[in-house]
Amino acid sequence: MKLGEKVAVESLEVELKTPTELRLAGTLSTPTAQAEFRRMLQDLHAQIVAAKTPAFSVDVQALRFVNSTAIRAFVDWISRAAHAGYTLAFKTSASVTWHRLSFSVLKSLAPSTVEILETHATPAGGGPAT
Amino acid sequence: MTRAAQAEQTLKLARKSAALADAQRFAEHALSYCTPECREAVTLAVCELGENLIKYGSGDELEAGTIGVSIEDDTVRVRATNRVSSEEDALRVRELVSQIERSGGAVRELYRARLQELFEHPELPRAQLGLLRMAFEGGFRLTCSYERSELQIVAERTCAGPA
């Protein structure tokens, strides 16, 4: 992924804000967006490993809705990060139900790999929040 | 139309690439007067059930199945019906719904156990998280029936009231 480039896949927005921070926004539910999202995460993992980045952040505060395929993609990424030895810090929003519930479970899969940074501000952006 | 008993609104889910986007829009508008939390839960349920209809429904039909949303008193109901292509899939769904029902308040543990399986076995072909998320994140009670190749899943939850 290119630094600073915003990629839109249907209603999903992806931006590599810094070499160590990815921002996700919008919604992710269609097969096209799901497939592209999984491919982007695989590429990003390869970049992180190649750069020997020890810690990477993922800002999902404005990611309002995802289906189960996206949850599976996060599980796979956490698994790859744990094996490769870098950490993932997810910036989540307390006002989004699926952030509050699912990220705590995701952290429990690999507590030394995953960190959750929960904010209480209402994120910008429309769409349903689950 | 009163809130006490709103007739079921039904979406016939076409087998096409935009079907899930259609399902999401349908869910967002089906209960426009409910609380945001309830609308969010219904959107989750409609999208997860819609995806299942497309993935596991009988492949020889243009229509993947139907999803209905209705409300009666303080209960919102999402109902998905389709013909399945594999009896094995249908029985697996029925067993999972039964497990969720038996788990009572421990559905978080079931969800966590499934994520752990996927974490340890990334090669597993199916996530099978949709129904678990509906129960865990959406707070739905699930029931399931399977007769003559037709699978029906009903998800119900309390809706606290209008927004």
Short mmCIF file of C-alpha atoms in Angstrom, two decimals:
data_model
loop_
_atom_site.label_atom_id
_atom_site.label_comp_id
_atom_site.label_asym_id
_atom_site.label_seq_id
_atom_site.Cartn_x
_atom_site.Cartn_y
_atom_site.Cartn_z
CA MET A 1 0.00 0.00 0.00
CA LYS A 2 1.17 3.52 -0.74
CA LEU A 3 1.63 6.01 2.07
CA GLY A 4 -1.11 8.68 2.18
CA GLU A 5 -3.15 7.17 -0.61
CA LYS A 6 -6.86 6.77 0.14
CA VAL A 7 -8.35 3.68 -1.45
CA ALA A 8 -12.12 3.37 -1.72
CA VAL A 9 -13.68 -0.02 -2.30
CA GLU A 10 -17.40 0.56 -2.58
CA SER A 11 -18.36 1.93 0.85
CA LEU A 12 -15.05 1.03 2.51
CA GLU A 13 -12.22 3.60 2.79
CA VAL A 14 -8.66 2.51 3.48
CA GLU A 15 -5.71 4.81 4.08
CA LEU A 16 -2.13 4.10 5.14
CA LYS A 17 -1.72 7.29 7.14
CA THR A 18 1.85 6.65 8.30
CA PRO A 19 4.19 3.70 7.79
CA THR A 20 2.80 2.30 11.03
CA GLU A 21 -0.86 3.31 10.97
CA LEU A 22 -3.79 2.17 8.84
CA ARG A 23 -7.15 3.94 8.93
CA LEU A 24 -10.36 2.14 7.99
CA ALA A 25 -13.71 3.88 7.55
CA GLY A 26 -17.21 3.26 6.22
CA THR A 27 -18.83 -0.13 5.92
CA LEU A 28 -17.69 -3.50 4.71
CA SER A 29 -20.29 -6.00 3.65
CA THR A 30 -20.17 -6.74 -0.06
CA PRO A 31 -18.21 -9.64 -1.60
CA THR A 32 -16.08 -7.24 -3.67
CA ALA A 33 -15.08 -5.16 -0.66
CA GLN A 34 -14.46 -8.30 1.41
CA ALA A 35 -12.12 -9.81 -1.16
CA GLU A 36 -10.23 -6.56 -1.68
CA PHE A 37 -9.95 -5.98 2.07
CA ARG A 38 -8.44 -9.42 2.64
CA ARG A 39 -5.96 -8.88 -0.19
CA MET A 40 -4.94 -5.47 1.19
CA LEU A 41 -4.34 -6.89 4.67
CA GLN A 42 -2.18 -9.66 3.24
CA ASP A 43 -0.09 -7.11 1.29
CA LEU A 44 0.17 -4.88 4.33
CA HIS A 45 1.34 -7.78 6.48
CA ALA A 46 4.09 -8.48 3.95
CA GLN A 47 5.12 -4.79 4.05
CA ILE A 48 5.20 -4.77 7.86
CA VAL A 49 7.34 -7.91 7.98
CA ALA A 50 9.70 -6.61 5.27
CA ALA A 51 10.15 -3.32 7.13
CA LYS A 52 10.64 -5.15 10.46
CA THR A 53 8.00 -2.89 12.02
CA PRO A 54 7.58 -3.92 15.67
CA ALA A 55 4.21 -2.24 16.29
CA PHE A 56 1.38 -1.29 13.95
CA SER A 57 -1.84 0.70 14.61
CA VAL A 58 -5.22 0.24 13.01
CA ASP A 59 -7.73 3.06 13.45
CA VAL A 60 -11.21 1.54 13.04
CA GLN A 61 -13.15 4.29 14.84
CA ALA A 62 -14.99 5.25 11.67
CA LEU A 63 -15.48 1.67 10.49
CA ARG A 64 -19.17 1.56 11.33
CA PHE A 65 -20.30 -1.81 10.06
CA VAL A 66 -18.62 -5.03 9.00
CA ASN A 67 -19.88 -8.51 8.32
CA SER A 68 -18.36 -11.72 9.62
CA THR A 69 -15.90 -12.02 6.76
CA ALA A 70 -14.15 -8.90 8.03
CA ILE A 71 -14.00 -10.31 11.56
CA ARG A 72 -12.40 -13.41 10.05
CA ALA A 73 -9.89 -11.18 8.23
CA PHE A 74 -8.94 -9.53 11.54
CA VAL A 75 -8.50 -12.97 13.16
CA ASP A 76 -6.20 -14.04 10.32
CA TRP A 77 -4.19 -10.82 10.56
CA ILE A 78 -3.76 -11.19 14.33
CA SER A 79 -2.62 -14.78 13.78
CA ARG A 80 -0.04 -13.69 11.17
CA ALA A 81 1.13 -10.80 13.39
CA ALA A 82 1.58 -13.15 16.35
CA HIS A 83 3.66 -15.53 14.26
CA ALA A 84 5.71 -12.70 12.75
CA GLY A 85 6.28 -11.05 16.13
CA TYR A 86 4.76 -7.58 15.71
CA THR A 87 1.95 -6.04 17.71
CA LEU A 88 -1.37 -4.60 16.50
CA ALA A 89 -3.05 -1.73 18.33
CA PHE A 90 -6.69 -1.21 17.34
CA LYS A 91 -8.14 2.26 17.95
CA THR A 92 -11.83 1.61 18.54
CA SER A 93 -14.90 3.63 19.45
CA ALA A 94 -16.91 2.88 22.58
CA SER A 95 -20.04 4.12 20.79
CA VAL A 96 -19.92 1.33 18.21
CA THR A 97 -21.39 -1.90 19.57
CA TRP A 98 -19.38 -4.32 17.45
CA HIS A 99 -16.12 -2.57 18.41
CA ARG A 100 -16.93 -2.82 22.10
CA LEU A 101 -17.92 -6.47 21.96
CA SER A 102 -15.80 -8.09 19.27
CA PHE A 103 -12.44 -6.41 19.80
CA SER A 104 -12.28 -7.51 23.43
CA VAL A 105 -12.76 -11.08 22.22
CA LEU A 106 -10.17 -10.62 19.47
CA LYS A 107 -7.68 -9.38 22.05
CA SER A 108 -8.24 -12.48 24.15
CA LEU A 109 -6.96 -14.63 21.27
CA ALA A 110 -3.47 -13.14 21.49
CA PRO A 111 -3.20 -10.78 24.48
CA SER A 112 0.49 -10.04 23.94
CA THR A 113 -0.07 -9.21 20.25
CA VAL A 114 -3.25 -7.13 20.40
CA GLU A 115 -3.84 -3.86 22.19
CA ILE A 116 -7.19 -2.03 22.23
CA LEU A 117 -7.25 1.75 22.52
CA GLU A 118 -10.89 2.68 23.04
CA THR A 119 -12.07 6.26 22.64
CA HIS A 120 -15.36 7.67 23.83
CA ALA A 121 -15.79 10.33 21.15
CA THR A 122 -18.45 9.81 18.49
CA PRO A 123 -16.67 9.03 15.22
CA ALA A 124 -17.45 10.95 12.06
CA GLY A 125 -19.08 9.19 9.15
CA GLY A 126 -22.46 7.71 8.43
CA GLY A 127 -23.81 4.21 8.07
CA PRO A 128 -25.03 1.79 10.68
CA ALA A 129 -22.97 1.04 13.73
CA THR A 130 -23.30 -2.44 15.13
CA MET B 1 -49.63 1.61 10.97
CA THR B 2 -49.08 1.29 14.73
CA ARG B 3 -46.01 0.13 16.48
CA ALA B 4 -47.96 -2.59 18.28
CA ALA B 5 -48.03 -4.81 15.21
CA GLN B 6 -46.26 -3.76 12.06
CA ALA B 7 -46.79 -6.07 9.11
CA GLU B 8 -43.71 -7.94 8.01
CA GLN B 9 -41.64 -6.15 5.38
CA THR B 10 -40.03 -8.64 3.06
CA LEU B 11 -37.01 -8.54 0.81
CA LYS B 12 -36.61 -11.14 -1.89
CA LEU B 13 -32.87 -11.44 -2.10
CA ALA B 14 -31.69 -11.75 -5.67
CA ARG B 15 -28.63 -13.81 -6.47
CA LYS B 16 -26.54 -10.89 -7.76
CA SER B 17 -23.45 -8.98 -6.71
CA ALA B 18 -25.38 -6.01 -5.26
CA ALA B 19 -27.67 -8.20 -3.16
CA LEU B 20 -25.92 -7.56 0.15
CA ALA B 21 -25.89 -3.82 -0.39
CA ASP B 22 -29.63 -4.10 -1.11
CA ALA B 23 -30.06 -6.08 2.12
CA GLN B 24 -28.20 -3.45 4.12
CA ARG B 25 -30.39 -0.65 2.71
CA PHE B 26 -33.53 -2.70 3.35
CA ALA B 27 -32.51 -3.23 6.99
CA GLU B 28 -31.69 0.42 7.56
CA HIS B 29 -35.12 1.50 6.37
CA ALA B 30 -37.24 -1.35 7.72
CA LEU B 31 -37.37 -0.01 11.27
CA SER B 32 -36.65 3.67 10.88
CA TYR B 33 -38.52 4.62 14.04
CA CYS B 34 -36.75 2.22 16.43
CA THR B 35 -33.81 3.03 18.67
CA PRO B 36 -30.42 3.29 16.95
CA GLU B 37 -29.27 0.22 18.90
CA CYS B 38 -32.20 -1.82 17.61
CA ARG B 39 -31.69 -0.64 14.03
CA GLU B 40 -28.01 -1.53 14.25
CA ALA B 41 -28.85 -5.01 15.52
CA VAL B 42 -31.42 -5.55 12.75
CA THR B 43 -28.93 -4.39 10.12
CA LEU B 44 -26.41 -6.89 11.46
CA ALA B 45 -28.99 -9.70 11.39
CA VAL B 46 -30.26 -8.91 7.90
CA CYS B 47 -26.74 -8.67 6.46
CA GLU B 48 -25.50 -11.85 8.13
CA LEU B 49 -28.59 -13.84 7.19
CA GLY B 50 -28.51 -12.40 3.68
CA GLU B 51 -24.93 -13.46 3.22
CA ASN B 52 -25.80 -16.96 4.40
CA LEU B 53 -28.69 -17.17 1.95
CA ILE B 54 -26.39 -16.30 -0.92
CA LYS B 55 -23.54 -18.56 0.21
CA TYR B 56 -25.48 -21.64 1.20
CA GLY B 57 -28.77 -21.40 -0.66
CA SER B 58 -29.72 -23.64 -3.52
CA GLY B 59 -27.57 -22.53 -6.44
CA ASP B 60 -30.05 -23.26 -9.21
CA GLU B 61 -32.44 -20.40 -8.44
CA LEU B 62 -32.20 -16.71 -9.29
CA GLU B 63 -33.64 -15.79 -5.91
CA ALA B 64 -31.47 -16.70 -2.92
CA GLY B 65 -34.31 -16.51 -0.41
CA THR B 66 -36.42 -14.04 1.52
CA ILE B 67 -35.77 -11.92 4.59
CA GLY B 68 -38.62 -10.44 6.57
CA VAL B 69 -38.56 -7.83 9.33
CA SER B 70 -41.53 -7.22 11.61
CA ILE B 71 -42.31 -5.81 15.01
CA GLU B 72 -44.99 -6.74 17.51
CA ASP B 73 -45.30 -4.97 20.84
CA ASP B 74 -41.72 -4.68 22.03
CA THR B 75 -40.31 -7.56 19.99
CA VAL B 76 -38.56 -7.15 16.67
CA ARG B 77 -38.32 -10.22 14.47
CA VAL B 78 -36.04 -11.01 11.52
CA ARG B 79 -36.94 -14.12 9.54
CA ALA B 80 -34.86 -15.69 6.78
CA THR B 81 -36.21 -18.46 4.58
CA ASN B 82 -34.51 -20.30 1.76
CA ARG B 83 -34.10 -23.62 0.03
CA VAL B 84 -30.74 -25.12 0.92
CA SER B 85 -28.44 -26.94 -1.45
CA SER B 86 -27.06 -29.29 1.18
CA GLU B 87 -28.87 -31.07 3.98
CA GLU B 88 -25.56 -31.25 5.83
CA ASP B 89 -25.36 -27.42 5.85
CA ALA B 90 -28.91 -27.14 7.12
CA LEU B 91 -28.28 -29.61 9.93
CA ARG B 92 -25.08 -27.78 10.87
CA VAL B 93 -27.02 -24.52 11.12
CA ARG B 94 -29.70 -26.18 13.21
CA GLU B 95 -27.09 -27.59 15.58
CA LEU B 96 -25.38 -24.20 15.95
CA VAL B 97 -28.71 -22.48 16.70
CA SER B 98 -29.40 -25.18 19.27
CA GLN B 99 -25.98 -24.62 20.88
CA ILE B 100 -26.59 -20.89 21.06
CA GLU B 101 -30.00 -21.48 22.63
CA ARG B 102 -28.51 -23.84 25.21
CA SER B 103 -25.67 -21.47 26.02
CA GLY B 104 -28.01 -18.96 27.66
CA GLY B 105 -25.91 -15.99 28.67
CA ALA B 106 -22.65 -17.71 27.73
CA VAL B 107 -22.85 -16.92 24.03
CA ARG B 108 -19.69 -14.81 24.34
CA GLU B 109 -17.82 -18.00 25.18
CA LEU B 110 -19.22 -19.76 22.09
CA TYR B 111 -18.19 -16.79 19.94
CA ARG B 112 -14.74 -16.73 21.51
CA ALA B 113 -14.33 -20.48 21.01
CA ARG B 114 -15.14 -20.14 17.30
CA LEU B 115 -12.69 -17.24 16.89
CA GLN B 116 -10.07 -19.33 18.69
CA GLU B 117 -10.66 -22.19 16.24
CA LEU B 118 -10.23 -19.82 13.30
CA PHE B 119 -7.13 -18.34 14.92
CA GLU B 120 -5.54 -21.75 15.34
CA HIS B 121 -6.73 -23.14 12.01
CA PRO B 122 -6.64 -20.36 9.40
CA GLU B 123 -7.15 -22.99 6.72
CA LEU B 124 -10.77 -23.59 7.81
CA PRO B 125 -12.88 -22.72 4.78
CA ARG B 126 -15.90 -21.23 6.54
CA ALA B 127 -16.01 -18.55 9.23
CA GLN B 128 -19.47 -19.52 10.53
CA LEU B 129 -19.60 -16.44 12.72
CA GLY B 130 -22.79 -14.80 11.49
CA LEU B 131 -25.30 -16.46 13.81
CA LEU B 132 -22.94 -16.15 16.76
CA ARG B 133 -22.54 -12.42 16.12
CA MET B 134 -26.30 -12.01 15.87
CA ALA B 135 -26.71 -13.59 19.30
CA PHE B 136 -23.65 -11.98 20.91
CA GLU B 137 -23.52 -8.50 19.39
CA GLY B 138 -27.16 -8.15 18.38
CA GLY B 139 -28.73 -9.76 21.45
CA PHE B 140 -31.03 -11.94 19.34
CA ARG B 141 -32.68 -15.18 20.42
CA LEU B 142 -32.54 -17.61 17.55
CA THR B 143 -34.75 -20.48 16.46
CA CYS B 144 -34.46 -22.64 13.39
CA SER B 145 -36.59 -25.11 11.47
CA TYR B 146 -35.75 -27.34 8.53
CA GLU B 147 -38.42 -29.12 6.53
CA ARG B 148 -38.55 -30.37 2.95
CA SER B 149 -35.28 -28.65 1.95
CA GLU B 150 -36.47 -25.31 3.34
CA LEU B 151 -34.51 -23.70 6.13
CA GLN B 152 -36.02 -20.97 8.25
CA ILE B 153 -34.16 -18.96 10.87
CA VAL B 154 -36.03 -16.59 13.14
CA ALA B 155 -34.17 -14.01 15.22
CA GLU B 156 -36.00 -12.03 17.89
CA ARG B 157 -34.96 -9.35 20.33
CA THR B 158 -36.53 -6.71 22.48
CA CYS B 159 -36.76 -3.24 21.04
CA ALA B 160 -36.83 -0.70 23.85
CA GLY B 161 -38.96 1.80 21.94
CA PRO B 162 -38.91 4.56 19.40
CA ALA B 163 -35.83 6.70 18.93
#
